[in-house]
Amino acid sequence: MIASTPVAGWTWGRDGDETGDALVGSLRDSLAALGVLAAHRFVVGDVKIRVSVTEVGNSNSYLFDGYFLLPGNQGFGPSTAVRLADEVREGLRPGRVGSVDTFVACTGVLITEEGEASQDGLFQLGASAFADFVTVNLTTSSDAWMPCDLKGRPQPGVYKGNARRLAAVLHELAEVLGSETDPDDPTYFGRPTEQGVENLYDTDGQVPDLWRGREIPYRNRVFRCAPPFAEGYRRSVDGEVLYVPVRGAAGQVLGYLWASDAHDAASFEPRDDSEEDGYKAGLVWLDRLRSAHDRGFSPSVALTELSRLPDESGSGRVDTEARPHAVDLMTLREWAAED
C-alpha cells in the first residue's frame, strides 16, 4: 500500500570533495545512490531528475531549475554526474551559487503475494549540497518493508521478500556515501531503523489500522476543503444536500456526488471501502465540477448535467434511473465511512 505521506526516511551527510563544488557534490551523491537503488531494482527504466540551484543568500532566487532524463540502460556513474554538472553550468543565470538540490521519484519493483509488481513513486531520493557538505535523503511511502501493512494486517510473504532488499540497500548506501545511515524520526505510519522500518503499536500492543485512521481522512481532505484562493464550489456545508450514488464497472458504489444550491457547494464523497478506486474516481469528479463551475452552472444543474456523463478514466457513472435524494451531509459522510 502507498500512503500519501512518507512511511519512513533515512539521511546520510558528509563533507564533499576538496574543491567545494556543490553542483558536482550533489549530482555525484544523487547518482551514486541511484546506482545502488537500481542494482536492487528499486529504480527501473529511465529516470527524470530535477536539479535546482539557488543564489547564495537568497533561497528564493533560482539560478537554474530544470529536469534531465537519464536513460536507465546507461548507468549512473561519476561520468554522468560530471556531464550533468556541465550542462547545468551552461544554463546557469549570472550569480553566485548557493545550494544545489536534486530530486528523483523512483519507480521500482516490489515483491507481492502474487509475484513481482512495478510501483510508481516507490522511493523519493533527494540530495542537497552547500559548499563542502552534502546531504542525501531517501523516503518511502510504501508499507512493503513492515511485518504488518498499514491496515494492521500481517503480510509475511511481502515482508520477507522486501525487507531484506531494503536492509541491503541501506547498508550499501552507507558504504557508497561514506556516512552512517541516520534514520529519520518516526512518522504517522512507521519507525525507521538502520535496517528498515518497524510497525507502530497502540497501547494494547496491537498494530492499528492506520489506513482508515490516518490515510483516508488525510487524503480525503481534498474533497472537503478547497485549496486556498481556488475558484469553484464550496466542498463542505452544514445541512442538507442532494446526492446520487456513483457506481464502478462492477456495480459497487464508489462514492456519492452531491450538491447544494443554498450554499453554492458541490463535491464528491468517496466510500472508505472503495479504497483507491473511490479516491481516483473522486479526483475525476472534482475536475468535472470545476469545469461545471467555470461554465456558470449552479450546483444542482452541475449535478444533473454531470450525472449523464459516461465512465471515463475510472470515474464510474451515475445510474441513469437514479434521482437525487436529500440528506444531511454529515449523514452522507457517515454512510461513506461504513464497511
Short mmCIF file of C-alpha atoms in Angstrom, two decimals:
data_model
loop_
_atom_site.label_atom_id
_atom_site.label_comp_id
_atom_site.label_asym_id
_atom_site.label_seq_id
_atom_site.Cartn_x
_atom_site.Cartn_y
_atom_site.Cartn_z
CA MET A 1 0.00 0.00 0.00
CA ILE A 2 1.22 3.50 -0.84
CA ALA A 3 0.43 6.32 1.60
CA SER A 4 0.07 10.00 0.70
CA THR A 5 2.91 10.94 3.04
CA PRO A 6 6.20 9.17 3.85
CA VAL A 7 6.13 5.97 5.85
CA ALA A 8 9.85 6.23 6.67
CA GLY A 9 13.01 8.08 5.73
CA TRP A 10 16.79 7.94 6.13
CA THR A 11 19.56 10.52 5.81
CA TRP A 12 23.28 10.47 5.04
CA GLY A 13 25.53 13.50 5.43
CA ARG A 14 29.21 14.06 4.80
CA ASP A 15 31.81 16.55 3.72
CA GLY A 16 32.13 16.94 -0.04
CA ASP A 17 35.36 16.88 -2.01
CA GLU A 18 38.20 19.32 -1.51
CA THR A 19 37.03 21.53 -4.39
CA GLY A 20 33.89 22.57 -2.52
CA ASP A 21 31.90 22.23 -5.75
CA ALA A 22 28.30 21.95 -4.54
CA LEU A 23 27.00 21.14 -8.03
CA VAL A 24 29.26 18.16 -8.56
CA GLY A 25 28.82 17.02 -4.97
CA SER A 26 25.04 16.93 -5.12
CA LEU A 27 24.91 15.21 -8.50
CA ARG A 28 27.64 12.74 -7.68
CA ASP A 29 25.96 11.52 -4.50
CA SER A 30 22.50 11.50 -6.09
CA LEU A 31 23.66 9.31 -8.93
CA ALA A 32 25.70 7.07 -6.63
CA ALA A 33 22.55 6.47 -4.58
CA LEU A 34 20.52 5.88 -7.74
CA GLY A 35 23.05 3.26 -8.78
CA VAL A 36 22.53 1.37 -5.52
CA LEU A 37 18.74 1.52 -5.86
CA ALA A 38 18.93 0.39 -9.48
CA ALA A 39 21.12 -2.59 -8.57
CA HIS A 40 18.29 -3.84 -6.34
CA ARG A 41 15.58 -2.91 -8.88
CA PHE A 42 14.19 -0.17 -6.69
CA VAL A 43 14.85 2.02 -9.72
CA VAL A 44 13.88 0.65 -13.13
CA GLY A 45 13.73 2.28 -16.55
CA ASP A 46 14.58 5.85 -17.38
CA VAL A 47 14.92 8.40 -14.59
CA LYS A 48 13.82 12.05 -14.56
CA ILE A 49 15.97 14.07 -12.16
CA ARG A 50 15.23 17.62 -11.10
CA VAL A 51 18.20 19.90 -10.46
CA SER A 52 17.75 23.30 -8.82
CA VAL A 53 20.44 25.83 -7.98
CA THR A 54 19.73 28.78 -5.70
CA GLU A 55 21.65 32.01 -5.36
CA VAL A 56 23.79 32.36 -2.25
CA GLY A 57 22.00 34.37 0.41
CA ASN A 58 18.63 34.14 -1.40
CA SER A 59 16.94 30.73 -1.40
CA ASN A 60 14.02 32.11 -3.44
CA SER A 61 16.25 33.13 -6.34
CA TYR A 62 16.94 30.25 -8.74
CA LEU A 63 20.00 30.35 -10.96
CA PHE A 64 18.80 27.08 -12.53
CA ASP A 65 15.75 24.87 -12.19
CA GLY A 66 15.17 22.07 -14.68
CA TYR A 67 14.84 18.37 -15.41
CA PHE A 68 17.10 15.86 -17.12
CA LEU A 69 16.13 12.44 -18.47
CA LEU A 70 18.67 9.75 -17.66
CA PRO A 71 18.38 6.53 -19.71
CA GLY A 72 18.36 3.63 -17.28
CA ASN A 73 20.49 1.45 -19.56
CA GLN A 74 23.42 3.88 -19.38
CA GLY A 75 24.00 3.68 -15.63
CA PHE A 76 24.51 6.42 -13.08
CA GLY A 77 28.28 6.64 -12.72
CA PRO A 78 30.57 9.61 -11.91
CA SER A 79 30.96 10.49 -15.60
CA THR A 80 27.22 11.11 -15.82
CA ALA A 81 27.42 13.42 -12.81
CA VAL A 82 30.20 15.45 -14.46
CA ARG A 83 28.25 15.66 -17.73
CA LEU A 84 25.11 16.86 -15.97
CA ALA A 85 27.10 19.40 -13.97
CA ASP A 86 28.50 20.82 -17.21
CA GLU A 87 25.02 21.03 -18.74
CA VAL A 88 23.69 22.82 -15.67
CA ARG A 89 26.57 25.31 -15.75
CA GLU A 90 25.74 26.13 -19.37
CA GLY A 91 22.23 27.10 -18.30
CA LEU A 92 23.09 28.97 -15.09
CA ARG A 93 21.91 32.54 -14.72
CA PRO A 94 24.53 35.00 -13.52
CA GLY A 95 25.04 34.89 -9.78
CA ARG A 96 26.94 33.12 -7.05
CA VAL A 97 25.88 29.51 -6.48
CA GLY A 98 24.39 28.84 -3.06
CA SER A 99 22.78 25.42 -2.56
CA VAL A 100 22.27 22.68 -5.15
CA ASP A 101 19.33 20.31 -4.77
CA THR A 102 18.31 17.23 -6.73
CA PHE A 103 15.17 15.12 -6.58
CA VAL A 104 14.04 11.84 -8.15
CA ALA A 105 10.75 9.95 -7.75
CA CYS A 106 11.71 6.31 -8.23
CA THR A 107 9.65 3.63 -9.94
CA GLY A 108 10.74 0.22 -8.71
CA VAL A 109 9.86 -3.45 -8.35
CA LEU A 110 8.14 -4.87 -5.27
CA ILE A 111 7.58 -8.47 -4.24
CA THR A 112 3.85 -9.01 -3.69
CA GLU A 113 1.77 -12.03 -2.74
CA GLU A 114 1.06 -12.51 -6.46
CA GLY A 115 4.67 -12.04 -7.59
CA GLU A 116 6.68 -9.05 -8.76
CA ALA A 117 4.96 -5.75 -9.50
CA SER A 118 6.14 -2.33 -10.66
CA GLN A 119 5.27 0.53 -8.32
CA ASP A 120 5.43 4.22 -9.22
CA GLY A 121 6.77 6.54 -6.53
CA LEU A 122 8.24 3.69 -4.53
CA PHE A 123 11.05 5.91 -3.22
CA GLN A 124 11.81 9.62 -3.24
CA LEU A 125 15.53 10.41 -3.42
CA GLY A 126 16.87 13.87 -2.74
CA ALA A 127 20.28 15.43 -2.27
CA SER A 128 21.30 18.88 -1.10
CA ALA A 129 24.79 20.39 -1.21
CA PHE A 130 26.14 23.66 0.07
CA ALA A 131 29.86 24.43 -0.28
CA ASP A 132 31.60 21.33 1.03
CA PHE A 133 28.74 19.44 2.74
CA VAL A 134 26.31 17.05 1.03
CA THR A 135 23.14 15.52 2.48
CA VAL A 136 21.22 12.66 0.86
CA ASN A 137 17.70 11.75 1.95
CA LEU A 138 15.67 8.68 0.97
CA THR A 139 11.97 8.34 1.80
CA THR A 140 9.36 5.72 1.03
CA SER A 141 5.57 5.85 1.17
CA SER A 142 5.20 2.07 0.89
CA ASP A 143 4.44 -0.35 3.73
CA ALA A 144 6.11 -3.31 1.96
CA TRP A 145 9.03 -3.28 4.43
CA MET A 146 6.97 -3.85 7.58
CA PRO A 147 5.63 -7.08 9.15
CA CYS A 148 2.09 -5.65 9.01
CA ASP A 149 0.58 -3.43 6.33
CA LEU A 150 -0.99 -0.04 7.02
CA LYS A 151 -4.29 -1.73 7.81
CA GLY A 152 -2.61 -3.68 10.60
CA ARG A 153 -2.78 -7.00 8.73
CA PRO A 154 0.21 -9.38 8.85
CA GLN A 155 1.96 -9.69 5.48
CA PRO A 156 4.67 -12.34 5.98
CA GLY A 157 5.31 -13.00 2.28
CA VAL A 158 5.57 -9.33 1.30
CA TYR A 159 7.72 -8.55 4.35
CA LYS A 160 10.09 -11.44 3.74
CA GLY A 161 10.50 -10.57 0.07
CA ASN A 162 11.14 -6.83 0.51
CA ALA A 163 12.53 -6.11 3.98
CA ARG A 164 15.85 -7.82 3.28
CA ARG A 165 16.17 -5.94 -0.01
CA LEU A 166 15.70 -2.62 1.80
CA ALA A 167 18.20 -3.63 4.50
CA ALA A 168 20.79 -4.39 1.81
CA VAL A 169 20.18 -1.02 0.12
CA LEU A 170 20.54 0.93 3.36
CA HIS A 171 23.80 -0.86 4.14
CA GLU A 172 25.21 -0.24 0.67
CA LEU A 173 24.15 3.41 0.66
CA ALA A 174 26.10 3.96 3.88
CA GLU A 175 29.18 2.49 2.22
CA VAL A 176 28.82 4.32 -1.09
CA LEU A 177 28.03 7.68 0.52
CA GLY A 178 30.70 7.33 3.20
CA SER A 179 28.31 8.09 6.03
CA GLU A 180 26.35 6.18 8.65
CA THR A 181 22.66 5.64 7.98
CA ASP A 182 20.67 8.06 10.12
CA PRO A 183 17.00 7.02 10.46
CA ASP A 184 14.58 9.93 10.42
CA ASP A 185 12.05 10.45 13.21
CA PRO A 186 9.03 8.13 13.34
CA THR A 187 6.18 9.08 11.04
CA TYR A 188 2.46 8.58 11.42
CA PHE A 189 2.92 5.13 9.87
CA GLY A 190 6.25 3.61 10.92
CA ARG A 191 9.53 3.85 12.80
CA PRO A 192 12.61 3.80 10.53
CA THR A 193 15.71 1.94 11.71
CA GLU A 194 19.18 1.46 10.25
CA GLN A 195 17.94 -1.81 8.73
CA GLY A 196 14.39 -0.96 7.66
CA VAL A 197 11.02 0.06 9.09
CA GLU A 198 9.14 -1.12 12.18
CA ASN A 199 5.39 -1.02 12.70
CA LEU A 200 3.86 1.28 15.27
CA TYR A 201 1.82 -0.24 18.10
CA ASP A 202 -1.13 1.02 20.11
CA THR A 203 -1.46 0.91 23.89
CA ASP A 204 -2.77 -2.66 23.70
CA GLY A 205 0.32 -3.85 21.86
CA GLN A 206 -1.55 -4.22 18.57
CA VAL A 207 -0.71 -2.79 15.16
CA PRO A 208 -3.54 -0.32 14.45
CA ASP A 209 -5.39 0.25 11.20
CA LEU A 210 -3.58 3.43 10.18
CA TRP A 211 -5.06 3.33 6.69
CA ARG A 212 -8.55 4.04 7.97
CA GLY A 213 -7.42 6.05 10.98
CA ARG A 214 -4.89 8.30 9.25
CA GLU A 215 -4.51 7.85 5.49
CA ILE A 216 -8.15 8.02 4.39
CA PRO A 217 -9.01 11.16 6.45
CA TYR A 218 -5.80 12.85 5.29
CA ARG A 219 -6.19 12.32 1.57
CA ASN A 220 -9.96 12.81 1.56
CA ARG A 221 -9.48 16.40 2.76
CA VAL A 222 -9.27 17.39 -0.91
CA PHE A 223 -12.98 16.53 -1.27
CA ARG A 224 -13.94 18.61 1.77
CA CYS A 225 -11.59 21.59 1.66
CA ALA A 226 -10.74 23.55 -1.47
CA PRO A 227 -7.17 24.84 -1.78
CA PRO A 228 -6.67 28.46 -0.66
CA PHE A 229 -7.80 31.02 -3.25
CA ALA A 230 -9.14 28.24 -5.51
CA GLU A 231 -12.22 29.07 -7.54
CA GLY A 232 -15.12 26.66 -7.64
CA TYR A 233 -17.94 25.35 -5.49
CA ARG A 234 -17.55 25.06 -1.75
CA ARG A 235 -16.82 21.49 -0.66
CA SER A 236 -18.49 21.37 2.73
CA VAL A 237 -21.79 22.60 4.20
CA ASP A 238 -23.91 22.32 7.32
CA GLY A 239 -27.26 20.86 6.41
CA GLU A 240 -28.99 19.04 3.58
CA VAL A 241 -27.58 18.31 0.15
CA LEU A 242 -28.84 16.50 -2.93
CA TYR A 243 -26.85 13.39 -3.80
CA VAL A 244 -26.61 10.49 -6.25
CA PRO A 245 -24.51 7.32 -5.90
CA VAL A 246 -21.63 6.79 -8.33
CA ARG A 247 -21.01 3.15 -9.26
CA GLY A 248 -18.00 1.39 -10.70
CA ALA A 249 -17.94 -1.05 -13.60
CA ALA A 250 -18.80 -3.96 -11.29
CA GLY A 251 -21.77 -2.12 -9.80
CA GLN A 252 -20.10 -1.24 -6.50
CA VAL A 253 -20.69 2.21 -5.01
CA LEU A 254 -17.52 4.25 -5.36
CA GLY A 255 -18.95 7.29 -3.60
CA TYR A 256 -21.58 10.00 -3.73
CA LEU A 257 -21.81 13.10 -5.91
CA TRP A 258 -23.62 15.86 -4.03
CA ALA A 259 -24.69 19.49 -4.44
CA SER A 260 -26.31 22.33 -2.52
CA ASP A 261 -27.59 25.49 -4.25
CA ALA A 262 -28.23 27.17 -0.89
CA HIS A 263 -24.53 27.08 -0.07
CA ASP A 264 -23.12 27.18 -3.62
CA ALA A 265 -21.44 23.86 -2.81
CA ALA A 266 -20.80 20.56 -4.57
CA SER A 267 -18.27 17.78 -4.21
CA PHE A 268 -17.73 14.02 -4.15
CA GLU A 269 -17.65 11.83 -1.05
CA PRO A 270 -15.73 8.57 -1.70
CA ARG A 271 -16.67 5.45 0.21
CA ASP A 272 -13.91 4.21 2.50
CA ASP A 273 -14.36 0.62 1.33
CA SER A 274 -13.86 1.62 -2.31
CA GLU A 275 -10.22 2.48 -1.44
CA GLU A 276 -8.08 3.51 -4.43
CA ASP A 277 -10.95 3.19 -6.93
CA GLY A 278 -13.14 5.60 -4.99
CA TYR A 279 -10.33 8.08 -4.38
CA LYS A 280 -9.27 8.18 -8.03
CA ALA A 281 -12.88 8.43 -9.17
CA GLY A 282 -13.38 11.36 -6.82
CA LEU A 283 -10.49 13.27 -8.35
CA VAL A 284 -12.13 12.92 -11.77
CA TRP A 285 -15.43 14.23 -10.40
CA LEU A 286 -13.67 17.21 -8.80
CA ASP A 287 -12.24 18.11 -12.21
CA ARG A 288 -15.70 17.82 -13.74
CA LEU A 289 -17.18 20.04 -11.02
CA ARG A 290 -14.52 22.68 -11.59
CA SER A 291 -15.40 22.70 -15.28
CA ALA A 292 -19.12 22.98 -14.49
CA HIS A 293 -18.44 25.92 -12.17
CA ASP A 294 -16.37 27.65 -14.86
CA ARG A 295 -19.32 27.29 -17.23
CA GLY A 296 -21.55 29.08 -14.73
CA PHE A 297 -23.72 26.10 -13.69
CA SER A 298 -25.44 26.20 -10.34
CA PRO A 299 -24.55 23.20 -8.11
CA SER A 300 -27.87 21.44 -8.79
CA VAL A 301 -27.55 21.94 -12.55
CA ALA A 302 -24.00 20.62 -12.37
CA LEU A 303 -25.29 17.57 -10.50
CA THR A 304 -27.86 16.92 -13.22
CA GLU A 305 -25.52 17.51 -16.15
CA LEU A 306 -22.59 15.54 -14.77
CA SER A 307 -24.85 12.62 -13.85
CA ARG A 308 -25.26 11.98 -17.58
CA LEU A 309 -21.55 11.53 -18.24
CA PRO A 310 -20.09 8.08 -19.05
CA ASP A 311 -17.41 6.26 -17.07
CA GLU A 312 -14.13 7.89 -18.07
CA SER A 313 -10.68 7.43 -16.52
CA GLY A 314 -12.14 5.28 -13.73
CA SER A 315 -14.75 7.88 -12.73
CA GLY A 316 -17.61 5.41 -12.53
CA ARG A 317 -21.02 6.67 -13.52
CA VAL A 318 -24.41 7.58 -12.14
CA ASP A 319 -27.24 5.13 -12.79
CA THR A 320 -29.46 6.62 -15.49
CA GLU A 321 -32.52 5.70 -13.39
CA ALA A 322 -31.17 7.39 -10.26
CA ARG A 323 -32.85 10.53 -8.96
CA PRO A 324 -31.21 12.91 -6.49
CA HIS A 325 -32.21 12.45 -2.85
CA ALA A 326 -31.86 14.88 0.03
CA VAL A 327 -29.83 14.03 3.12
CA ASP A 328 -27.79 15.85 5.73
CA LEU A 329 -24.17 15.95 4.55
CA MET A 330 -22.87 14.58 7.87
CA THR A 331 -25.17 11.56 7.44
CA LEU A 332 -23.89 11.05 3.89
CA ARG A 333 -20.33 11.08 5.18
CA GLU A 334 -21.25 8.52 7.83
CA TRP A 335 -22.63 6.27 5.08
CA ALA A 336 -19.41 6.68 3.13
CA ALA A 337 -17.39 5.55 6.17
CA GLU A 338 -19.39 2.35 6.74
CA ASP A 339 -17.86 -1.02 5.83
#
